[in-house]
């Protein structure tokens, strides 16, 4: 993509309304624009990251045996009256009437609708287990939307629901989702801590929140110090080993029962990026959902439900990965892998070299943002640092004469002078490969 043709409105000044670094950087780097309280437009660069996060979430879930579908954002309130949650959600749920005076709501979550889809089509225990998910916009009329996309009113969520013929099987799937969530967050460049949590309004008997540690998190988390070593790359553990480590959210942390000695225990703020629940029969009881068992008798269906805050994840990733210059995107979610900077757009030799590198990067399958504008060098460098692409490749008149370009790693700040071919080679070597289908 040529910057001269792109739409990238960068802000020089810190927006006064943004209190935390991820919100500030998302506005300044031209990722989002606020439209009303808790409502955002996703500008082209932000949308590219959102798409990548969505793809990773979806691919990992499909690998774990889940099946994707899509439900509408609007629903009739009838099913919510049946489940008994019509009143429970109160003012968070946005309700309105259509032209026929039928009451609709903008989905805050979709247990009722998915249960209704399930009971329409699934009649036998032989069709179980089944794990269905969607990635769709949700609306919750939060009392205090804040921190940009971290607590929006409209937000993008992965919501998954599983159906089982026994509690034992639902528990097995709960562990499967637990592992899949760690794999997802790892691929997004994050270290997540699964903490035992209160299952709140959704109900059920077992629940874990997936927290990413960050100064600006809204939850307080207590955890085994091993998690810090995992994050810093000093310790490698399997998901099963991780499950054994102590971690608890504020409400459930009990110093008397905590196996980690008080002087070793760590506590920090966390951002909740995912939440899984073992539901049991809460919804299938309320909505009367049975399948037939092997003897043709009715069998009550067991459920689990699993959420991921897809749009919130962008804020969490930035909180975990930035410096004073701007964002540092992990390779797997970076909107482009490399920013190619033509230092002298009005110099014929320099432009010829930059164009040649641009087309070779394209051929090598590297997503490139090519700054072909005639802005000042200072503006170009500051802009590239701010938007945080993993690599910067600088083509200047002096280097071109001797056949070299400068390659900068955004994360380490390391700069090297290399030949055109080597620069292209190095960048394409770290470009994330697509998962085989
Ligand atoms: P929170 O405790 O942060 O209000 P929740 O427990 O109400 O979240 P869930 O119903 O578990 O949220 O939703 C699944 C995921 O959706 C959460 O783990 C979170 O990452 C995300 N999420 C929830 N509310 C919002 C919001 N207002 N804005 C952005 N993401 C959200
Ligand atoms: Mg929650």
Short mmCIF file of C-alpha atoms and ligand atoms in Angstrom, two decimals:
data_model
loop_
_atom_site.label_atom_id
_atom_site.label_comp_id
_atom_site.label_asym_id
_atom_site.label_seq_id
_atom_site.Cartn_x
_atom_site.Cartn_y
_atom_site.Cartn_z
CA UNK A 1 0.00 0.00 0.00
CA UNK A 2 1.27 3.42 -0.97
CA UNK A 3 0.92 5.93 1.83
CA UNK A 4 0.03 8.60 -0.72
CA UNK A 5 -3.11 6.59 -1.59
CA UNK A 6 -3.89 5.33 1.92
CA UNK A 7 -6.07 6.93 4.59
CA UNK A 8 -3.99 7.29 7.74
CA UNK A 9 -4.98 10.29 9.85
CA UNK A 10 -2.22 10.53 12.49
CA UNK A 11 -2.57 12.91 15.43
CA UNK A 12 0.44 14.88 16.61
CA UNK A 13 -0.97 15.91 19.96
CA UNK A 14 -2.14 13.64 22.74
CA UNK A 15 -5.94 13.62 22.73
CA UNK A 16 -7.05 15.01 26.10
CA UNK A 17 -9.96 12.58 26.49
CA UNK A 18 -7.68 9.51 26.51
CA UNK A 19 -6.53 8.52 29.99
CA UNK A 20 -4.50 5.41 29.22
CA UNK A 21 -1.68 4.74 26.82
CA UNK A 22 -3.46 2.24 24.55
CA UNK A 23 -6.39 4.60 24.02
CA UNK A 24 -4.04 7.50 23.30
CA UNK A 25 -1.99 5.48 20.84
CA UNK A 26 -5.03 4.04 19.07
CA UNK A 27 -6.31 7.57 18.44
CA UNK A 28 -2.91 9.02 17.55
CA UNK A 29 -1.93 6.18 15.20
CA UNK A 30 -5.14 6.54 13.20
CA UNK A 31 -6.64 3.19 14.21
CA UNK A 32 -10.00 4.39 15.52
CA UNK A 33 -12.16 7.48 15.77
CA UNK A 34 -14.72 8.03 18.49
CA UNK A 35 -18.26 8.65 17.19
CA UNK A 36 -20.16 8.83 20.49
CA UNK A 37 -19.54 7.57 23.99
CA UNK A 38 -18.28 3.97 23.68
CA UNK A 39 -18.79 3.88 19.89
CA UNK A 40 -15.89 3.87 17.45
CA UNK A 41 -15.23 3.84 13.75
CA UNK A 42 -12.43 1.50 12.77
CA UNK A 43 -10.14 3.38 10.43
CA UNK A 44 -8.25 1.40 7.74
CA UNK A 45 -5.13 0.66 9.80
CA UNK A 46 -7.14 -0.36 12.87
CA UNK A 47 -9.41 -2.55 10.79
CA UNK A 48 -6.41 -4.46 9.42
CA UNK A 49 -5.33 -5.34 12.96
CA UNK A 50 -8.87 -6.21 14.03
CA UNK A 51 -9.12 -8.55 11.00
CA UNK A 52 -5.86 -10.26 11.95
CA UNK A 53 -6.92 -10.79 15.53
CA UNK A 54 -10.25 -12.16 14.32
CA UNK A 55 -8.52 -14.56 11.92
CA UNK A 56 -6.20 -15.91 14.62
CA UNK A 57 -9.07 -16.42 17.07
CA UNK A 58 -11.12 -18.16 14.42
CA UNK A 59 -8.30 -20.39 13.14
CA UNK A 60 -7.30 -21.58 16.61
CA UNK A 61 -10.90 -22.36 17.55
CA UNK A 62 -11.46 -24.31 14.36
CA UNK A 63 -8.26 -26.22 15.13
CA UNK A 64 -9.76 -27.03 18.55
CA UNK A 65 -12.90 -28.46 16.92
CA UNK A 66 -15.26 -25.49 17.07
CA UNK A 67 -17.57 -24.56 14.18
CA UNK A 68 -18.19 -20.95 13.15
CA UNK A 69 -21.59 -19.44 12.35
CA UNK A 70 -23.05 -15.95 12.43
CA UNK A 71 -26.15 -14.69 14.21
CA UNK A 72 -27.76 -11.26 13.73
CA UNK A 73 -26.92 -8.35 16.03
CA UNK A 74 -30.65 -7.79 16.67
CA UNK A 75 -32.96 -10.29 18.29
CA UNK A 76 -36.56 -10.47 19.41
CA UNK A 77 -36.93 -10.22 23.19
CA UNK A 78 -39.20 -13.32 23.28
CA UNK A 79 -36.38 -15.82 23.93
CA UNK A 80 -35.09 -13.67 26.77
CA UNK A 81 -38.49 -13.80 28.44
CA UNK A 82 -38.35 -17.57 28.14
CA UNK A 83 -34.88 -17.85 29.71
CA UNK A 84 -35.76 -15.42 32.47
CA UNK A 85 -32.95 -13.00 31.60
CA UNK A 86 -35.21 -10.30 30.14
CA UNK A 87 -35.25 -8.53 33.50
CA UNK A 88 -31.85 -9.67 34.79
CA UNK A 89 -29.78 -7.59 32.37
CA UNK A 90 -31.58 -4.33 33.15
CA UNK A 91 -30.37 -1.13 31.57
CA UNK A 92 -27.24 -2.68 30.02
CA UNK A 93 -29.49 -4.22 27.40
CA UNK A 94 -30.58 -1.87 24.63
CA UNK A 95 -34.23 -2.49 23.69
CA UNK A 96 -36.38 -0.81 21.09
CA UNK A 97 -39.50 -1.41 18.99
CA UNK A 98 -39.68 -2.01 15.26
CA UNK A 99 -42.41 -0.48 13.07
CA UNK A 100 -44.84 -3.24 14.06
CA UNK A 101 -44.26 -2.45 17.72
CA UNK A 102 -42.40 -5.72 18.23
CA UNK A 103 -39.70 -5.41 20.85
CA UNK A 104 -36.11 -6.03 19.73
CA UNK A 105 -32.78 -5.91 21.49
CA UNK A 106 -29.18 -5.45 20.36
CA UNK A 107 -27.44 -8.65 21.52
CA UNK A 108 -25.25 -8.25 24.61
CA UNK A 109 -24.54 -12.02 24.38
CA UNK A 110 -26.32 -14.88 22.60
CA UNK A 111 -27.02 -17.87 24.85
CA UNK A 112 -30.76 -17.71 24.17
CA UNK A 113 -30.47 -17.51 20.40
CA UNK A 114 -27.91 -20.29 20.11
CA UNK A 115 -29.96 -22.56 22.38
CA UNK A 116 -32.93 -21.91 20.12
CA UNK A 117 -30.88 -22.77 17.01
CA UNK A 118 -29.68 -25.91 18.75
CA UNK A 119 -33.12 -27.13 19.80
CA UNK A 120 -34.50 -26.49 16.30
CA UNK A 121 -32.04 -28.87 14.66
CA UNK A 122 -30.40 -31.19 17.16
CA UNK A 123 -32.55 -34.02 18.41
CA UNK A 124 -30.24 -36.94 19.23
CA UNK A 125 -27.32 -37.52 21.60
CA UNK A 126 -25.47 -38.84 18.53
CA UNK A 127 -25.09 -35.27 17.25
CA UNK A 128 -23.18 -34.29 20.40
CA UNK A 129 -20.81 -32.83 21.37
CA UNK A 130 -21.17 -29.63 19.38
CA UNK A 131 -19.23 -26.39 19.86
CA UNK A 132 -20.50 -23.40 17.87
CA UNK A 133 -19.03 -19.92 17.83
CA UNK A 134 -19.43 -16.55 16.16
CA UNK A 135 -17.48 -13.32 16.03
CA UNK A 136 -20.01 -10.54 16.03
CA UNK A 137 -20.69 -7.03 17.33
CA UNK A 138 -22.33 -6.80 20.73
CA UNK A 139 -23.90 -3.87 22.52
CA UNK A 140 -23.95 -3.29 26.26
CA UNK A 141 -25.06 0.08 27.50
CA UNK A 142 -22.16 0.29 29.96
CA UNK A 143 -22.67 2.85 32.68
CA UNK A 144 -19.13 4.16 32.22
CA UNK A 145 -17.63 3.41 28.82
CA UNK A 146 -13.94 4.24 29.05
CA UNK A 147 -10.40 3.50 27.92
CA UNK A 148 -11.40 3.44 24.25
CA UNK A 149 -12.12 -0.01 22.85
CA UNK A 150 -11.30 -1.63 26.21
CA UNK A 151 -14.71 -0.78 27.59
CA UNK A 152 -16.87 0.26 24.70
CA UNK A 153 -20.63 0.07 24.39
CA UNK A 154 -20.47 -1.57 20.97
CA UNK A 155 -17.64 -4.10 20.87
CA UNK A 156 -16.52 -7.08 18.83
CA UNK A 157 -16.74 -10.37 20.68
CA UNK A 158 -16.09 -14.00 20.00
CA UNK A 159 -18.85 -15.92 21.72
CA UNK A 160 -18.84 -19.71 21.73
CA UNK A 161 -21.30 -22.24 23.10
CA UNK A 162 -20.89 -25.98 23.54
CA UNK A 163 -23.50 -28.72 23.97
CA UNK A 164 -22.97 -32.09 25.62
CA UNK A 165 -24.73 -35.25 26.71
CA UNK A 166 -23.01 -35.32 30.11
CA UNK A 167 -21.45 -32.94 32.60
CA UNK A 168 -18.28 -34.96 32.30
CA UNK A 169 -18.08 -34.26 28.59
CA UNK A 170 -18.82 -30.56 29.15
CA UNK A 171 -15.94 -30.50 31.65
CA UNK A 172 -13.63 -32.10 29.09
CA UNK A 173 -14.55 -29.41 26.57
CA UNK A 174 -14.01 -26.72 29.20
CA UNK A 175 -10.39 -27.89 29.51
CA UNK A 176 -10.10 -28.01 25.71
CA UNK A 177 -11.23 -24.36 25.49
CA UNK A 178 -8.89 -23.44 28.33
CA UNK A 179 -5.97 -24.77 26.28
CA UNK A 180 -7.22 -23.17 23.05
CA UNK A 181 -7.45 -19.78 24.79
CA UNK A 182 -3.83 -19.95 25.91
CA UNK A 183 -2.82 -20.87 22.35
CA UNK A 184 -4.81 -17.93 20.95
CA UNK A 185 -3.33 -15.35 23.31
CA UNK A 186 0.17 -16.71 22.78
CA UNK A 187 -0.20 -16.39 19.02
CA UNK A 188 -1.34 -12.80 19.58
CA UNK A 189 1.95 -12.14 21.40
CA UNK A 190 0.37 -12.06 24.87
CA UNK A 191 0.92 -14.01 28.07
CA UNK A 192 -2.44 -14.69 29.64
CA UNK A 193 -3.14 -15.83 33.16
CA UNK A 194 -6.27 -17.87 33.71
CA UNK A 195 -7.75 -16.96 37.06
CA UNK A 196 -10.54 -18.70 38.88
CA UNK A 197 -13.41 -16.25 38.76
CA UNK A 198 -16.90 -15.49 39.91
CA UNK A 199 -19.32 -16.63 37.23
CA UNK A 200 -21.56 -13.60 37.80
CA UNK A 201 -24.78 -13.09 35.86
CA UNK A 202 -24.14 -15.78 33.24
CA UNK A 203 -24.35 -18.44 35.95
CA UNK A 204 -22.96 -21.93 36.16
CA UNK A 205 -20.49 -23.73 38.36
CA UNK A 206 -16.95 -23.29 37.05
CA UNK A 207 -15.40 -20.25 35.46
CA UNK A 208 -12.02 -18.78 34.54
CA UNK A 209 -11.11 -15.32 33.36
CA UNK A 210 -8.12 -14.87 31.08
CA UNK A 211 -6.18 -11.84 32.20
CA UNK A 212 -3.34 -9.99 30.51
CA UNK A 213 -1.23 -8.17 33.08
CA UNK A 214 -1.04 -4.42 32.48
CA UNK A 215 -0.80 -1.36 34.70
CA UNK A 216 -4.07 -0.03 33.40
CA UNK A 217 -6.08 -3.20 33.92
CA UNK A 218 -9.42 -2.99 35.66
CA UNK A 219 -9.10 -6.21 37.70
CA UNK A 220 -6.78 -7.14 40.55
CA UNK A 221 -5.09 -10.51 40.06
CA UNK A 222 -3.12 -12.68 42.53
CA UNK A 223 -0.75 -15.19 40.96
CA UNK A 224 2.19 -17.56 41.22
CA UNK A 225 5.52 -15.83 40.36
CA UNK A 226 6.11 -18.50 37.67
CA UNK A 227 3.73 -16.56 35.39
CA UNK A 228 6.21 -13.69 35.25
CA UNK A 229 8.95 -16.08 34.15
CA UNK A 230 6.65 -17.49 31.48
CA UNK A 231 5.95 -13.99 30.17
CA UNK A 232 9.65 -13.08 30.20
CA UNK A 233 10.52 -16.26 28.30
CA UNK A 234 12.51 -17.71 31.22
CA UNK A 235 10.16 -20.61 31.74
CA UNK A 236 8.38 -22.84 29.27
CA UNK A 237 5.35 -24.80 30.47
CA UNK A 238 2.54 -26.76 28.90
CA UNK A 239 -1.05 -25.67 29.27
CA UNK A 240 -1.59 -28.57 31.72
CA UNK A 241 1.30 -27.37 33.91
CA UNK A 242 -0.03 -23.86 33.73
CA UNK A 243 -3.40 -25.07 35.01
CA UNK A 244 -1.69 -26.20 38.23
CA UNK A 245 -0.32 -22.72 38.99
CA UNK A 246 -2.22 -20.58 41.45
CA UNK A 247 -4.07 -17.54 40.12
CA UNK A 248 -7.21 -15.89 41.39
CA UNK A 249 -9.24 -12.77 40.80
CA UNK A 250 -9.81 -10.36 43.65
CA UNK A 251 -13.20 -11.77 44.73
CA UNK A 252 -11.98 -15.36 44.90
CA UNK A 253 -8.50 -14.86 46.31
CA UNK A 254 -8.35 -16.33 49.80
CA UNK A 255 -4.99 -15.77 51.57
CA UNK A 256 -5.82 -18.58 54.00
CA UNK A 257 -6.20 -21.15 51.18
CA UNK A 258 -3.53 -19.79 48.86
CA UNK A 259 -0.75 -22.39 48.29
CA UNK A 260 1.83 -19.74 47.37
CA UNK A 261 3.59 -18.24 50.42
CA UNK A 262 2.66 -14.62 51.02
CA UNK A 263 6.18 -13.33 50.35
CA UNK A 264 6.28 -15.11 46.97
CA UNK A 265 2.76 -14.31 45.82
CA UNK A 266 2.52 -11.60 43.15
CA UNK A 267 -0.34 -9.24 42.57
CA UNK A 268 -0.96 -6.96 39.62
CA UNK A 269 -3.64 -5.31 37.55
CA UNK A 270 -5.09 -7.35 34.71
CA UNK A 271 -7.19 -6.82 31.59
CA UNK A 272 -9.87 -9.46 31.10
CA UNK A 273 -9.54 -10.63 27.50
CA UNK A 274 -11.52 -13.85 27.77
CA UNK A 275 -13.91 -15.70 30.02
CA UNK A 276 -15.03 -19.32 30.02
CA UNK A 277 -17.94 -20.87 31.92
CA UNK A 278 -19.14 -24.35 32.57
CA UNK A 279 -22.87 -23.74 32.51
CA UNK A 280 -24.43 -27.11 33.23
CA UNK A 281 -28.18 -26.99 32.54
CA UNK A 282 -28.93 -23.37 33.44
CA UNK A 283 -30.24 -22.49 29.96
CA UNK A 284 -31.38 -25.92 28.84
CA UNK A 285 -33.56 -26.18 31.97
CA UNK A 286 -35.06 -22.72 31.44
CA UNK A 287 -35.64 -23.38 27.74
CA UNK A 288 -36.46 -27.08 28.00
CA UNK A 289 -33.76 -28.57 25.81
CA UNK A 290 -33.45 -32.35 25.61
CA UNK A 291 -32.03 -34.77 23.09
CA UNK A 292 -32.94 -38.44 22.97
CA UNK A 293 -30.46 -40.80 24.61
CA UNK A 294 -29.46 -44.30 23.42
CA UNK A 295 -32.75 -45.71 24.76
CA UNK A 296 -34.85 -43.03 23.11
CA UNK A 297 -35.46 -41.29 26.42
CA UNK A 298 -35.12 -37.52 26.89
CA UNK A 299 -31.71 -36.37 28.10
CA UNK A 300 -31.13 -32.84 29.37
CA UNK A 301 -28.33 -31.11 27.47
CA UNK A 302 -25.26 -29.73 29.32
CA UNK A 303 -23.56 -26.54 28.15
CA UNK A 304 -20.47 -24.38 28.33
CA UNK A 305 -20.01 -20.79 27.11
CA UNK A 306 -16.79 -19.06 26.12
CA UNK A 307 -16.11 -15.38 25.31
CA UNK A 308 -13.18 -13.40 23.96
CA UNK A 309 -13.08 -9.61 23.72
CA UNK A 310 -11.75 -9.31 20.16
CA UNK A 311 -11.83 -5.50 19.98
CA UNK A 312 -10.63 -5.17 23.60
CA UNK A 313 -7.62 -7.30 22.63
CA UNK A 314 -6.21 -4.46 20.51
CA UNK A 315 -6.06 -2.27 23.60
CA UNK A 316 -4.56 -5.10 25.65
CA UNK A 317 -1.86 -5.81 23.04
CA UNK A 318 -0.87 -2.15 22.94
CA UNK A 319 -0.83 -1.90 26.75
CA UNK A 320 1.58 -4.86 26.75
CA UNK A 321 3.70 -3.70 23.81
CA UNK A 322 4.62 -0.04 23.27
CA UNK A 323 7.35 2.49 24.08
CA UNK A 324 7.60 6.29 24.17
CA UNK A 325 7.67 6.39 20.34
CA UNK A 326 4.42 4.50 19.88
CA UNK A 327 3.00 1.04 19.31
CA UNK A 328 5.16 -2.08 18.81
CA UNK A 329 2.93 -4.61 17.06
CA UNK A 330 3.72 -8.31 17.49
CA UNK A 331 4.37 -9.75 14.01
CA UNK A 332 1.24 -11.88 13.94
CA UNK A 333 -1.14 -8.94 14.25
CA UNK A 334 0.86 -6.10 12.67
CA UNK A 335 -1.21 -4.22 10.07
CA UNK A 336 1.79 -4.37 7.72
CA UNK A 337 5.10 -6.15 8.30
CA UNK A 338 7.32 -3.37 7.04
CA UNK A 339 7.25 0.36 6.52
CA UNK A 340 9.29 1.18 3.43
CA UNK A 341 10.49 4.77 3.64
CA UNK A 342 11.62 6.66 0.59
CA UNK A 343 13.73 9.44 2.10
CA UNK A 344 13.86 11.53 -1.04
CA UNK A 345 10.72 11.14 -3.17
CA UNK A 346 11.98 13.80 -5.61
CA UNK A 347 15.32 12.02 -6.22
CA UNK A 348 15.10 9.83 -9.29
CA UNK A 349 17.66 7.20 -8.22
CA UNK A 350 16.24 6.93 -4.74
CA UNK A 351 12.67 6.55 -5.97
CA UNK A 352 13.72 3.96 -8.54
CA UNK A 353 15.36 1.87 -5.82
CA UNK A 354 12.39 2.25 -3.45
CA UNK A 355 9.94 1.23 -6.19
CA UNK A 356 12.05 -1.80 -7.01
CA UNK A 357 12.19 -2.90 -3.37
CA UNK A 358 8.46 -2.30 -3.03
CA UNK A 359 7.61 -4.60 -5.91
CA UNK A 360 10.04 -7.28 -4.68
CA UNK A 361 8.52 -7.20 -1.19
CA UNK A 362 5.13 -7.60 -2.82
CA UNK A 363 6.34 -10.61 -4.79
CA UNK A 364 7.78 -12.12 -1.61
CA UNK A 365 4.32 -11.84 -0.02
CA UNK A 366 5.36 -9.22 2.54
CA UNK A 367 2.65 -6.73 3.47
CA UNK A 368 4.29 -3.35 2.99
CA UNK A 369 3.26 0.20 3.76
CA UNK A 370 5.30 2.31 1.37
CA UNK A 371 5.86 5.91 2.39
CA UNK A 372 6.18 7.49 -1.04
CA UNK A 373 5.18 10.98 0.13
CA UNK A 374 7.40 14.04 0.10
CA UNK A 375 7.03 14.66 3.84
CA UNK A 376 10.13 15.54 5.89
CA UNK A 377 12.39 12.75 7.14
CA UNK A 378 11.49 13.63 10.74
CA UNK A 379 7.78 13.28 10.09
CA UNK A 380 8.26 9.99 8.25
CA UNK A 381 10.33 8.45 11.07
CA UNK A 382 8.02 9.63 13.85
CA UNK A 383 4.96 8.39 11.96
CA UNK A 384 6.48 4.94 11.36
CA UNK A 385 7.52 4.61 15.00
CA UNK A 386 4.03 5.62 16.10
CA UNK A 387 2.19 3.03 13.98
CA UNK A 388 4.63 0.37 15.15
CA UNK A 389 5.23 -1.95 12.17
CA UNK A 390 7.83 -4.63 13.07
CA UNK A 391 10.34 -3.40 10.44
CA UNK A 392 11.34 -0.13 8.84
CA UNK A 393 13.30 -0.15 5.64
CA UNK A 394 14.86 3.21 4.82
CA UNK A 395 15.95 4.03 1.30
CA UNK A 396 18.16 7.13 1.13
CA UNK A 397 20.18 8.72 -1.70
CA UNK A 398 23.57 8.02 -0.10
CA UNK A 399 22.89 4.31 0.56
CA UNK A 400 21.37 3.76 -2.88
CA UNK A 401 24.64 4.84 -4.49
CA UNK A 402 26.46 2.03 -2.69
CA UNK A 403 23.58 -0.45 -3.00
CA UNK A 404 22.51 -0.52 0.66
CA UNK A 405 19.43 0.36 2.70
CA UNK A 406 18.91 0.76 6.43
CA UNK A 407 16.83 -1.89 8.14
CA UNK A 408 15.44 -1.02 11.56
CA UNK A 409 13.80 -3.40 13.99
CA UNK A 410 11.01 -1.46 15.69
CA UNK A 411 11.11 -3.54 18.87
CA UNK A 412 14.85 -3.59 19.58
CA UNK A 413 15.65 -0.34 17.79
CA UNK A 414 18.58 -2.10 16.15
CA UNK A 415 19.61 -0.64 12.78
CA UNK A 416 21.76 -2.35 10.16
CA UNK A 417 22.93 -1.40 6.69
CA UNK A 418 22.35 -4.27 4.29
CA UNK A 419 21.98 -4.91 0.58
CA UNK A 420 18.49 -4.62 -0.96
CA UNK A 421 18.31 -8.40 -1.32
CA UNK A 422 19.29 -9.07 2.25
CA UNK A 423 16.78 -6.54 3.60
CA UNK A 424 13.98 -8.22 1.67
CA UNK A 425 15.18 -11.64 2.80
CA UNK A 426 15.30 -10.66 6.49
CA UNK A 427 11.87 -9.10 6.46
CA UNK A 428 10.21 -11.95 4.63
CA UNK A 429 11.85 -14.50 6.96
CA UNK A 430 9.83 -13.14 9.91
CA UNK A 431 6.58 -12.67 8.01
CA UNK A 432 3.96 -14.89 9.66
CA UNK A 433 3.01 -17.87 7.58
CA UNK A 434 -0.62 -18.73 7.11
CA UNK A 435 -1.88 -21.80 8.99
CA UNK A 436 -2.39 -24.74 6.68
CA UNK A 437 -6.10 -25.39 6.29
P1 LIG B 1 -16.23 -7.18 32.25
O1 LIG B 1 -16.06 -7.91 33.56
O2 LIG B 1 -14.94 -6.61 31.71
O3 LIG B 1 -17.36 -6.21 32.25
P2 LIG B 1 -17.87 -9.30 31.37
O4 LIG B 1 -17.52 -10.28 32.41
O5 LIG B 1 -19.12 -8.56 31.46
O6 LIG B 1 -16.65 -8.28 31.20
P3 LIG B 1 -18.22 -11.36 29.38
O7 LIG B 1 -19.68 -11.39 29.39
O8 LIG B 1 -17.45 -12.44 30.03
O9 LIG B 1 -17.74 -9.94 29.93
O10 LIG B 1 -17.74 -11.11 27.87
C1 LIG B 1 -16.68 -11.81 27.22
C2 LIG B 1 -15.51 -10.88 26.91
O11 LIG B 1 -15.92 -9.73 26.19
C3 LIG B 1 -14.84 -10.33 28.17
O12 LIG B 1 -13.90 -11.24 28.65
C4 LIG B 1 -14.18 -9.07 27.63
O13 LIG B 1 -12.90 -9.38 27.08
C5 LIG B 1 -15.10 -8.62 26.52
N1 LIG B 1 -15.93 -7.48 26.93
C6 LIG B 1 -16.94 -7.47 27.82
N2 LIG B 1 -17.48 -6.26 27.95
C7 LIG B 1 -16.79 -5.45 27.10
C8 LIG B 1 -16.89 -4.06 26.75
N3 LIG B 1 -17.79 -3.27 27.31
N4 LIG B 1 -16.01 -3.58 25.84
C9 LIG B 1 -15.08 -4.38 25.26
N5 LIG B 1 -14.97 -5.69 25.54
C10 LIG B 1 -15.80 -6.22 26.43
MG1 LIG B 2 -16.41 -11.63 32.61
#
